[in-house]
């Protein structure tokens, strides 16, 4: 029997003896439900404060803070990796990511996650071990700096004002299909897509005038003839053209290039669906429905999709009592809370004036109902300050799980029926769809 399982309460949280044992382990142990840091945090070691530079109580009261410290593009990748392990029945997964601390420093984390499942195979508890990654290099027999750079995945270049390359290191073979030596004395402009070149020229002139750095996205030609998307950080540097010459009057550039082709392609796939509501940052109705149709038609066979639909109880009374400005403040608050509370594989849409929807994948109907109940409670306990007054509100929520072959429209109709049933039963409640 796993030692964590041996001393747990009925709700899945570790008992006192287990917690004392976990605190003594090297690294930071945590225990969550199947939603990871997005759900219920059942235990976390005090040493998390050393990793995050935040008080441990902040993490215990707001588990989502840990995820919020992972930069967004990397956070999405990590969530996708974990979701894949959960749905494929994996017993464990090792995640690696960077966190940004409040003081501006960064730390690379190795996160080993043990996935505990019930008799049906559904994930019920995640037990993780957080450890900072430390790279130790011996003075005499450790790997050389070029060796380390070659294995980091990025490409490092020293460029003159015309972007002619005078030094190159890193994974040039994986990124561009060529050895680093072949980049020397060649211009980065020659590798750029023609439509990107003129834009980058203008940007570099502006950066040189202000001696500022910039992060840009552009396409570079791979040896196979296709273009790859790169994120390149240009920093001005007075680069001497030869070892004996003086630095040039115009700055040279230190460039760090990272291949983001996969991330860019994933982003482009959803560009058609990113029309958002300015007030709440939710997808507008038509883009949300397009996303819902796309998800249902392109999901794997047997993939689970659930839908939460909710609206504000007696919203017309709020508008009448406090005016449109008060109503907008409530809607804006809903948008902020949904984004902060549900940082996982979901899509947030605004279907009407005060009606919203959350699309979730990989969740059972019961798991989604639990999330909806937590959301309902958070809304009901919220007070919004408005010109010296405190506004309160509640929502009624309907929850539906997709049936085999069900269309997006039919699934939405059932979720809306659950929401209306919740209103008939007294409002401020969650009701499963018929």
CSV table of C-alpha atoms in Angstrom, one decimal:
chain,number,residue,atom,x,y,z
A,1,UNK,CA,0.0,0.0,0.0
A,2,UNK,CA,1.3,3.5,-0.8
A,3,UNK,CA,2.4,5.3,2.4
A,4,UNK,CA,0.2,8.2,1.6
A,5,UNK,CA,-2.9,6.0,1.3
A,6,UNK,CA,-2.2,4.4,4.7
A,7,UNK,CA,-2.8,7.6,6.7
A,8,UNK,CA,-5.5,9.6,5.0
A,9,UNK,CA,-8.9,10.9,6.0
A,10,UNK,CA,-12.1,10.0,4.3
A,11,UNK,CA,-12.0,13.3,2.3
A,12,UNK,CA,-8.6,12.3,0.8
A,13,UNK,CA,-6.5,14.7,2.9
A,14,UNK,CA,-3.4,13.3,4.7
A,15,UNK,CA,-3.7,12.7,8.4
A,16,UNK,CA,-1.5,14.4,11.0
A,17,UNK,CA,1.1,11.6,11.1
A,18,UNK,CA,1.3,11.5,7.3
A,19,UNK,CA,1.7,15.3,7.1
A,20,UNK,CA,4.6,15.3,9.6
A,21,UNK,CA,6.2,12.6,7.5
A,22,UNK,CA,5.7,14.5,4.2
A,23,UNK,CA,7.1,17.7,5.7
A,24,UNK,CA,10.4,15.9,6.4
A,25,UNK,CA,10.9,14.6,2.8
A,26,UNK,CA,13.5,16.3,0.6
A,27,UNK,CA,11.6,18.5,-1.8
A,28,UNK,CA,8.1,19.9,-1.5
A,29,UNK,CA,5.2,17.4,-1.4
A,30,UNK,CA,1.7,18.3,-2.3
A,31,UNK,CA,-1.6,16.4,-2.5
A,32,UNK,CA,-4.5,17.6,-4.6
A,33,UNK,CA,-7.7,16.2,-6.2
A,34,UNK,CA,-7.7,15.2,-9.8
A,35,UNK,CA,-7.9,18.9,-10.9
A,36,UNK,CA,-4.3,19.5,-9.7
A,37,UNK,CA,-3.7,23.1,-8.5
A,38,UNK,CA,-7.0,24.0,-10.1
A,39,UNK,CA,-9.0,22.1,-7.6
A,40,UNK,CA,-8.8,21.2,-3.9
A,41,UNK,CA,-5.4,21.4,-2.3
A,42,UNK,CA,-5.3,18.7,0.5
A,43,UNK,CA,-1.7,19.2,1.6
A,44,UNK,CA,1.4,21.2,0.7
A,45,UNK,CA,4.7,21.2,2.4
A,46,UNK,CA,5.9,24.4,4.1
A,47,UNK,CA,9.0,24.5,1.8
A,48,UNK,CA,6.9,25.7,-1.1
A,49,UNK,CA,7.5,29.1,0.3
A,50,UNK,CA,11.2,28.7,-0.5
A,51,UNK,CA,10.4,27.8,-4.1
A,52,UNK,CA,7.8,30.4,-4.9
A,53,UNK,CA,8.9,33.2,-2.6
A,54,UNK,CA,5.3,33.5,-1.3
A,55,UNK,CA,3.9,32.6,2.1
A,56,UNK,CA,2.7,29.0,2.3
A,57,UNK,CA,-0.7,30.2,3.5
A,58,UNK,CA,-1.1,32.0,0.2
A,59,UNK,CA,-0.9,28.7,-1.6
A,60,UNK,CA,-3.2,26.9,0.9
A,61,UNK,CA,-5.9,29.5,0.5
A,62,UNK,CA,-5.4,30.1,-3.2
A,63,UNK,CA,-3.9,27.0,-4.9
A,64,UNK,CA,-4.2,28.6,-8.3
A,65,UNK,CA,-1.3,31.0,-7.4
A,66,UNK,CA,1.2,28.2,-8.1
A,67,UNK,CA,-0.1,27.9,-11.7
A,68,UNK,CA,-0.3,31.6,-12.1
A,69,UNK,CA,3.5,31.8,-11.6
A,70,UNK,CA,4.1,29.6,-14.7
A,71,UNK,CA,4.4,31.8,-17.8
A,72,UNK,CA,1.2,31.4,-19.8
A,73,UNK,CA,2.5,29.7,-23.0
A,74,UNK,CA,4.4,27.1,-20.8
A,75,UNK,CA,1.5,26.8,-18.4
A,76,UNK,CA,-0.8,25.7,-21.3
A,77,UNK,CA,1.7,23.1,-22.4
A,78,UNK,CA,2.1,21.7,-18.9
A,79,UNK,CA,-1.7,21.5,-18.5
A,80,UNK,CA,-2.0,19.6,-21.8
A,81,UNK,CA,0.7,17.1,-20.7
A,82,UNK,CA,-1.0,16.4,-17.4
A,83,UNK,CA,-4.4,16.1,-19.1
A,84,UNK,CA,-3.0,13.6,-21.5
A,85,UNK,CA,-1.6,11.5,-18.7
A,86,UNK,CA,-4.9,11.6,-16.8
A,87,UNK,CA,-7.0,10.6,-19.8
A,88,UNK,CA,-4.5,7.9,-21.0
A,89,UNK,CA,-4.5,6.1,-17.7
A,90,UNK,CA,-0.8,6.8,-16.9
A,91,UNK,CA,0.2,6.1,-13.3
A,92,UNK,CA,2.6,9.0,-13.1
A,93,UNK,CA,4.1,11.9,-15.1
A,94,UNK,CA,7.1,14.1,-14.7
A,95,UNK,CA,6.6,17.8,-15.5
A,96,UNK,CA,9.2,20.5,-15.9
A,97,UNK,CA,8.5,24.2,-16.0
A,98,UNK,CA,9.7,27.6,-15.0
A,99,UNK,CA,8.0,29.8,-12.3
A,100,UNK,CA,8.2,33.6,-12.1
A,101,UNK,CA,8.6,34.8,-8.5
A,102,UNK,CA,7.2,38.0,-7.2
A,103,UNK,CA,10.7,39.5,-6.8
A,104,UNK,CA,11.4,39.0,-10.6
A,105,UNK,CA,13.6,35.9,-10.2
A,106,UNK,CA,12.9,32.6,-11.9
A,107,UNK,CA,13.2,29.0,-10.9
A,108,UNK,CA,13.0,25.8,-13.0
A,109,UNK,CA,10.9,23.1,-11.3
A,110,UNK,CA,10.9,19.4,-11.7
A,111,UNK,CA,7.4,18.2,-10.7
A,112,UNK,CA,7.0,14.4,-10.3
A,113,UNK,CA,3.2,13.6,-10.1
A,114,UNK,CA,1.8,10.2,-8.9
A,115,UNK,CA,-1.7,9.7,-10.2
A,116,UNK,CA,-3.9,7.6,-7.9
A,117,UNK,CA,-7.1,6.2,-9.4
A,118,UNK,CA,-10.2,4.4,-8.1
A,119,UNK,CA,-11.4,1.0,-9.2
A,120,UNK,CA,-12.9,2.4,-12.4
A,121,UNK,CA,-9.6,3.9,-13.4
A,122,UNK,CA,-10.7,7.5,-12.8
A,123,UNK,CA,-8.0,9.8,-11.3
A,124,UNK,CA,-9.0,10.8,-7.8
A,125,UNK,CA,-5.8,12.1,-6.1
A,126,UNK,CA,-2.5,13.6,-7.4
A,127,UNK,CA,0.5,13.4,-5.1
A,128,UNK,CA,3.4,15.5,-6.4
A,129,UNK,CA,7.0,16.3,-5.4
A,130,UNK,CA,8.4,19.7,-6.4
A,131,UNK,CA,12.2,20.1,-6.6
A,132,UNK,CA,14.2,23.0,-8.0
A,133,UNK,CA,16.5,22.0,-10.8
A,134,UNK,CA,20.1,22.7,-10.0
A,135,UNK,CA,22.8,22.4,-12.7
A,136,UNK,CA,26.1,21.6,-11.1
A,137,UNK,CA,29.2,22.1,-13.2
A,138,UNK,CA,32.5,20.9,-11.9
A,139,UNK,CA,35.4,23.2,-12.3
A,140,UNK,CA,37.7,20.8,-14.2
A,141,UNK,CA,35.6,17.9,-15.5
A,142,UNK,CA,32.2,19.4,-16.1
A,143,UNK,CA,30.7,20.1,-19.5
A,144,UNK,CA,31.9,23.1,-21.3
A,145,UNK,CA,29.7,26.1,-22.0
A,146,UNK,CA,29.3,25.4,-25.7
A,147,UNK,CA,28.3,21.8,-24.8
A,148,UNK,CA,25.6,23.2,-22.4
A,149,UNK,CA,24.4,25.6,-25.0
A,150,UNK,CA,24.1,22.9,-27.7
A,151,UNK,CA,21.8,20.9,-25.5
A,152,UNK,CA,19.5,23.8,-24.3
A,153,UNK,CA,17.3,23.8,-27.4
A,154,UNK,CA,17.7,27.6,-28.2
A,155,UNK,CA,20.0,29.3,-30.7
A,156,UNK,CA,22.4,32.0,-29.5
A,157,UNK,CA,23.8,34.5,-32.0
A,158,UNK,CA,26.0,37.6,-32.0
A,159,UNK,CA,25.0,39.8,-34.9
A,160,UNK,CA,26.3,43.0,-36.3
A,161,UNK,CA,24.0,45.9,-37.3
A,162,UNK,CA,23.1,44.2,-40.6
A,163,UNK,CA,22.4,41.0,-38.7
A,164,UNK,CA,25.5,39.3,-40.2
A,165,UNK,CA,26.3,36.4,-37.8
A,166,UNK,CA,29.7,36.5,-36.0
A,167,UNK,CA,29.0,33.8,-33.4
A,168,UNK,CA,26.4,31.0,-33.2
A,169,UNK,CA,25.8,28.3,-30.6
A,170,UNK,CA,23.0,26.2,-29.3
A,171,UNK,CA,20.8,23.7,-31.1
A,172,UNK,CA,21.1,25.2,-34.6
A,173,UNK,CA,20.8,21.7,-36.1
A,174,UNK,CA,17.5,21.0,-34.5
A,175,UNK,CA,16.1,24.5,-35.1
A,176,UNK,CA,17.4,25.3,-38.6
A,177,UNK,CA,18.8,22.0,-39.9
A,178,UNK,CA,22.4,23.4,-40.2
A,179,UNK,CA,25.6,23.4,-38.1
A,180,UNK,CA,26.4,26.6,-36.2
A,181,UNK,CA,29.5,27.1,-38.4
A,182,UNK,CA,27.3,27.5,-41.5
A,183,UNK,CA,25.6,30.5,-40.0
A,184,UNK,CA,28.8,32.5,-39.6
A,185,UNK,CA,29.2,35.5,-41.9
A,186,UNK,CA,25.7,34.9,-43.3
A,187,UNK,CA,22.8,37.4,-42.6
A,188,UNK,CA,19.8,36.5,-40.6
A,189,UNK,CA,17.8,38.5,-43.0
A,190,UNK,CA,18.6,35.9,-45.7
A,191,UNK,CA,16.8,33.3,-43.7
A,192,UNK,CA,13.7,35.5,-42.9
A,193,UNK,CA,10.4,35.2,-44.7
A,194,UNK,CA,10.4,38.3,-47.1
A,195,UNK,CA,7.3,39.8,-45.5
A,196,UNK,CA,9.0,39.6,-42.1
A,197,UNK,CA,12.3,41.2,-43.2
A,198,UNK,CA,11.1,44.8,-43.7
A,199,UNK,CA,9.2,44.7,-40.4
A,200,UNK,CA,12.3,43.6,-38.5
A,201,UNK,CA,14.5,46.2,-40.2
A,202,UNK,CA,12.1,49.0,-39.0
A,203,UNK,CA,12.0,47.6,-35.5
A,204,UNK,CA,15.8,47.3,-35.2
A,205,UNK,CA,16.2,50.9,-36.3
A,206,UNK,CA,13.8,52.0,-33.5
A,207,UNK,CA,15.6,49.7,-31.0
A,208,UNK,CA,19.0,51.0,-31.9
A,209,UNK,CA,17.9,54.6,-31.5
A,210,UNK,CA,16.6,53.9,-28.0
A,211,UNK,CA,19.2,51.2,-27.1
A,212,UNK,CA,16.3,49.0,-26.1
A,213,UNK,CA,15.6,45.2,-26.2
A,214,UNK,CA,12.6,43.6,-27.8
A,215,UNK,CA,11.0,40.2,-28.2
A,216,UNK,CA,9.7,39.5,-31.7
A,217,UNK,CA,8.1,36.6,-33.6
A,218,UNK,CA,9.2,35.8,-37.1
A,219,UNK,CA,9.8,33.0,-39.6
A,220,UNK,CA,13.2,31.6,-40.5
A,221,UNK,CA,13.8,29.2,-43.4
A,222,UNK,CA,14.8,25.6,-42.3
A,223,UNK,CA,17.3,23.6,-44.4
A,224,UNK,CA,14.3,21.5,-45.7
A,225,UNK,CA,12.9,24.7,-47.4
A,226,UNK,CA,10.0,25.2,-45.0
A,227,UNK,CA,9.7,28.1,-42.6
A,228,UNK,CA,9.7,27.7,-38.9
A,229,UNK,CA,8.3,30.2,-36.4
A,230,UNK,CA,10.8,31.6,-33.9
A,231,UNK,CA,10.6,33.9,-30.9
A,232,UNK,CA,13.8,36.0,-30.9
A,233,UNK,CA,14.9,38.3,-28.1
A,234,UNK,CA,17.2,41.0,-29.5
A,235,UNK,CA,19.4,42.9,-27.1
A,236,UNK,CA,21.7,45.7,-28.3
A,237,UNK,CA,25.4,45.1,-27.9
A,238,UNK,CA,28.5,47.1,-29.2
A,239,UNK,CA,29.9,44.3,-31.2
A,240,UNK,CA,33.5,44.7,-32.5
A,241,UNK,CA,33.7,43.3,-36.1
A,242,UNK,CA,37.2,41.8,-35.4
A,243,UNK,CA,39.0,40.9,-32.2
A,244,UNK,CA,41.3,44.0,-32.6
A,245,UNK,CA,38.7,46.5,-33.8
A,246,UNK,CA,36.7,49.0,-31.8
A,247,UNK,CA,33.0,48.4,-31.2
A,248,UNK,CA,30.8,49.8,-34.0
A,249,UNK,CA,29.0,53.0,-33.5
A,250,UNK,CA,25.7,51.3,-34.3
A,251,UNK,CA,24.9,48.5,-31.9
A,252,UNK,CA,25.3,44.9,-32.8
A,253,UNK,CA,22.8,42.4,-31.4
A,254,UNK,CA,22.8,39.4,-29.1
A,255,UNK,CA,19.9,37.3,-30.3
A,256,UNK,CA,18.4,34.3,-28.5
A,257,UNK,CA,16.0,32.4,-30.8
A,258,UNK,CA,13.5,29.8,-29.7
A,259,UNK,CA,11.5,27.5,-32.0
A,260,UNK,CA,7.8,28.2,-31.3
A,261,UNK,CA,6.4,26.5,-34.5
A,262,UNK,CA,4.2,24.0,-32.6
A,263,UNK,CA,2.8,26.7,-30.2
A,264,UNK,CA,2.2,29.0,-33.1
A,265,UNK,CA,0.3,26.4,-35.1
A,266,UNK,CA,-1.9,25.6,-32.1
A,267,UNK,CA,-2.6,29.2,-31.7
A,268,UNK,CA,-3.5,29.7,-35.3
A,269,UNK,CA,-5.9,26.8,-35.2
A,270,UNK,CA,-8.0,28.8,-32.7
A,271,UNK,CA,-7.6,32.3,-34.2
A,272,UNK,CA,-11.0,32.0,-35.8
A,273,UNK,CA,-12.5,31.6,-32.4
A,274,UNK,CA,-10.8,34.3,-30.4
A,275,UNK,CA,-13.4,37.1,-30.8
A,276,UNK,CA,-13.8,38.1,-27.1
A,277,UNK,CA,-16.2,40.2,-25.2
A,278,UNK,CA,-14.4,43.4,-24.1
A,279,UNK,CA,-16.2,43.6,-20.7
A,280,UNK,CA,-15.6,40.0,-19.5
A,281,UNK,CA,-12.8,38.7,-21.9
A,282,UNK,CA,-15.1,35.8,-22.6
A,283,UNK,CA,-15.7,34.5,-26.2
A,284,UNK,CA,-18.8,36.0,-27.8
A,285,UNK,CA,-21.6,33.6,-28.6
A,286,UNK,CA,-20.8,32.8,-32.2
A,287,UNK,CA,-17.1,32.2,-31.6
A,288,UNK,CA,-17.9,30.1,-28.6
A,289,UNK,CA,-20.4,28.0,-30.5
A,290,UNK,CA,-17.8,27.6,-33.3
A,291,UNK,CA,-15.3,26.4,-30.7
A,292,UNK,CA,-17.8,24.0,-29.2
A,293,UNK,CA,-18.7,22.5,-32.6
A,294,UNK,CA,-15.0,22.2,-33.4
A,295,UNK,CA,-14.2,20.4,-30.1
A,296,UNK,CA,-17.1,18.0,-30.4
A,297,UNK,CA,-16.4,17.1,-34.0
A,298,UNK,CA,-12.6,16.8,-33.7
A,299,UNK,CA,-12.3,15.2,-30.2
A,300,UNK,CA,-11.0,11.7,-29.9
A,301,UNK,CA,-13.5,8.9,-29.8
A,302,UNK,CA,-14.8,8.5,-26.3
A,303,UNK,CA,-13.5,11.9,-25.2
A,304,UNK,CA,-15.5,13.5,-22.5
A,305,UNK,CA,-16.9,17.0,-22.8
A,306,UNK,CA,-19.1,18.8,-20.2
A,307,UNK,CA,-20.8,22.2,-20.3
A,308,UNK,CA,-21.7,24.6,-17.5
A,309,UNK,CA,-24.2,27.3,-18.4
A,310,UNK,CA,-25.2,30.0,-15.9
A,311,UNK,CA,-26.7,33.4,-15.6
A,312,UNK,CA,-27.1,36.0,-12.9
A,313,UNK,CA,-30.1,35.7,-10.8
A,314,UNK,CA,-32.5,38.7,-11.0
A,315,UNK,CA,-30.0,40.6,-13.1
A,316,UNK,CA,-32.7,43.0,-14.2
A,317,UNK,CA,-33.2,44.1,-10.6
A,318,UNK,CA,-29.4,44.8,-10.3
A,319,UNK,CA,-29.6,47.1,-13.4
A,320,UNK,CA,-32.7,48.8,-12.2
A,321,UNK,CA,-31.3,49.4,-8.7
A,322,UNK,CA,-27.8,50.4,-9.6
A,323,UNK,CA,-27.9,51.3,-13.3
A,324,UNK,CA,-26.1,49.8,-16.2
A,325,UNK,CA,-22.7,50.7,-14.7
A,326,UNK,CA,-23.5,48.6,-11.6
A,327,UNK,CA,-24.6,45.7,-13.8
A,328,UNK,CA,-21.4,45.9,-15.9
A,329,UNK,CA,-19.3,45.8,-12.7
A,330,UNK,CA,-21.0,42.5,-11.7
A,331,UNK,CA,-20.4,41.0,-15.2
A,332,UNK,CA,-16.7,42.2,-15.2
A,333,UNK,CA,-16.3,40.5,-11.8
A,334,UNK,CA,-17.7,37.3,-13.1
A,335,UNK,CA,-15.2,37.3,-16.0
A,336,UNK,CA,-12.3,37.9,-13.6
A,337,UNK,CA,-13.3,35.2,-11.2
A,338,UNK,CA,-13.9,32.6,-13.9
A,339,UNK,CA,-10.4,33.2,-15.4
A,340,UNK,CA,-8.7,33.1,-12.0
A,341,UNK,CA,-10.6,30.1,-10.5
A,342,UNK,CA,-10.7,27.8,-13.5
A,343,UNK,CA,-7.2,27.8,-15.0
A,344,UNK,CA,-7.5,24.5,-16.9
A,345,UNK,CA,-8.7,23.0,-20.1
A,346,UNK,CA,-11.8,25.0,-20.5
A,347,UNK,CA,-13.3,27.7,-22.7
A,348,UNK,CA,-15.3,30.6,-21.4
A,349,UNK,CA,-18.1,32.2,-23.4
A,350,UNK,CA,-20.7,34.9,-23.0
A,351,UNK,CA,-23.9,33.7,-24.6
A,352,UNK,CA,-26.1,36.7,-23.7
A,353,UNK,CA,-26.3,39.8,-21.6
A,354,UNK,CA,-25.9,37.9,-18.3
A,355,UNK,CA,-25.6,34.3,-19.5
A,356,UNK,CA,-22.2,32.5,-19.7
A,357,UNK,CA,-20.9,29.0,-20.5
A,358,UNK,CA,-17.8,27.0,-19.6
A,359,UNK,CA,-16.7,24.1,-21.9
A,360,UNK,CA,-14.6,21.5,-20.1
A,361,UNK,CA,-12.8,18.4,-21.5
A,362,UNK,CA,-11.8,15.3,-19.7
A,363,UNK,CA,-14.2,15.8,-16.8
A,364,UNK,CA,-17.1,13.6,-15.7
A,365,UNK,CA,-20.5,15.0,-15.1
A,366,UNK,CA,-20.0,14.7,-11.3
A,367,UNK,CA,-16.6,16.4,-11.4
A,368,UNK,CA,-18.0,19.3,-13.5
A,369,UNK,CA,-21.0,19.6,-11.1
A,370,UNK,CA,-18.5,19.9,-8.2
A,371,UNK,CA,-16.6,22.7,-10.1
A,372,UNK,CA,-19.9,24.4,-10.8
A,373,UNK,CA,-20.9,24.2,-7.1
A,374,UNK,CA,-17.6,25.7,-6.1
A,375,UNK,CA,-18.1,28.5,-8.6
A,376,UNK,CA,-21.6,29.1,-7.3
A,377,UNK,CA,-20.3,29.4,-3.7
A,378,UNK,CA,-17.6,31.8,-4.7
A,379,UNK,CA,-20.0,34.1,-6.5
A,380,UNK,CA,-22.5,34.0,-3.7
A,381,UNK,CA,-19.9,35.1,-1.2
A,382,UNK,CA,-18.5,37.9,-3.3
A,383,UNK,CA,-19.3,41.5,-2.6
A,384,UNK,CA,-18.5,44.1,-5.2
A,385,UNK,CA,-17.9,47.7,-4.2
A,386,UNK,CA,-19.8,50.3,-6.2
A,387,UNK,CA,-19.7,54.0,-5.2
A,388,UNK,CA,-19.5,53.2,-1.5
A,389,UNK,CA,-22.0,50.4,-1.6
A,390,UNK,CA,-21.6,46.7,-1.7
A,391,UNK,CA,-23.4,44.7,-4.4
A,392,UNK,CA,-24.0,41.0,-4.0
A,393,UNK,CA,-25.3,38.6,-6.6
A,394,UNK,CA,-25.9,34.9,-7.2
A,395,UNK,CA,-26.1,32.6,-10.2
A,396,UNK,CA,-28.0,29.6,-11.3
A,397,UNK,CA,-26.1,26.9,-13.1
A,398,UNK,CA,-27.0,24.0,-15.4
A,399,UNK,CA,-24.5,21.2,-16.1
A,400,UNK,CA,-24.6,18.8,-19.0
A,401,UNK,CA,-22.3,16.0,-20.3
A,402,UNK,CA,-22.2,15.3,-24.0
A,403,UNK,CA,-24.0,12.2,-25.1
A,404,UNK,CA,-22.8,10.0,-28.0
A,405,UNK,CA,-23.3,11.8,-31.3
A,406,UNK,CA,-24.9,14.8,-29.7
A,407,UNK,CA,-24.5,18.1,-31.5
A,408,UNK,CA,-23.2,21.3,-29.9
A,409,UNK,CA,-26.6,23.0,-30.2
A,410,UNK,CA,-28.4,20.1,-28.5
A,411,UNK,CA,-25.9,19.9,-25.7
A,412,UNK,CA,-26.3,23.6,-25.1
A,413,UNK,CA,-30.1,23.3,-25.0
A,414,UNK,CA,-29.9,20.6,-22.3
A,415,UNK,CA,-27.4,22.7,-20.2
A,416,UNK,CA,-29.7,25.7,-20.5
A,417,UNK,CA,-32.7,23.5,-19.4
A,418,UNK,CA,-30.7,22.5,-16.3
A,419,UNK,CA,-30.1,26.2,-15.6
A,420,UNK,CA,-33.8,27.1,-15.9
A,421,UNK,CA,-34.6,24.1,-13.6
A,422,UNK,CA,-32.2,25.6,-11.1
A,423,UNK,CA,-34.1,28.9,-11.2
A,424,UNK,CA,-37.4,27.1,-10.8
A,425,UNK,CA,-36.0,25.4,-7.7
A,426,UNK,CA,-35.2,28.6,-6.0
A,427,UNK,CA,-32.1,30.0,-7.8
A,428,UNK,CA,-28.5,30.1,-6.5
A,429,UNK,CA,-28.0,26.4,-7.1
A,430,UNK,CA,-26.6,23.8,-9.6
A,431,UNK,CA,-28.8,21.5,-11.5
A,432,UNK,CA,-27.8,18.7,-13.8
A,433,UNK,CA,-29.4,18.8,-17.3
A,434,UNK,CA,-32.2,16.4,-18.1
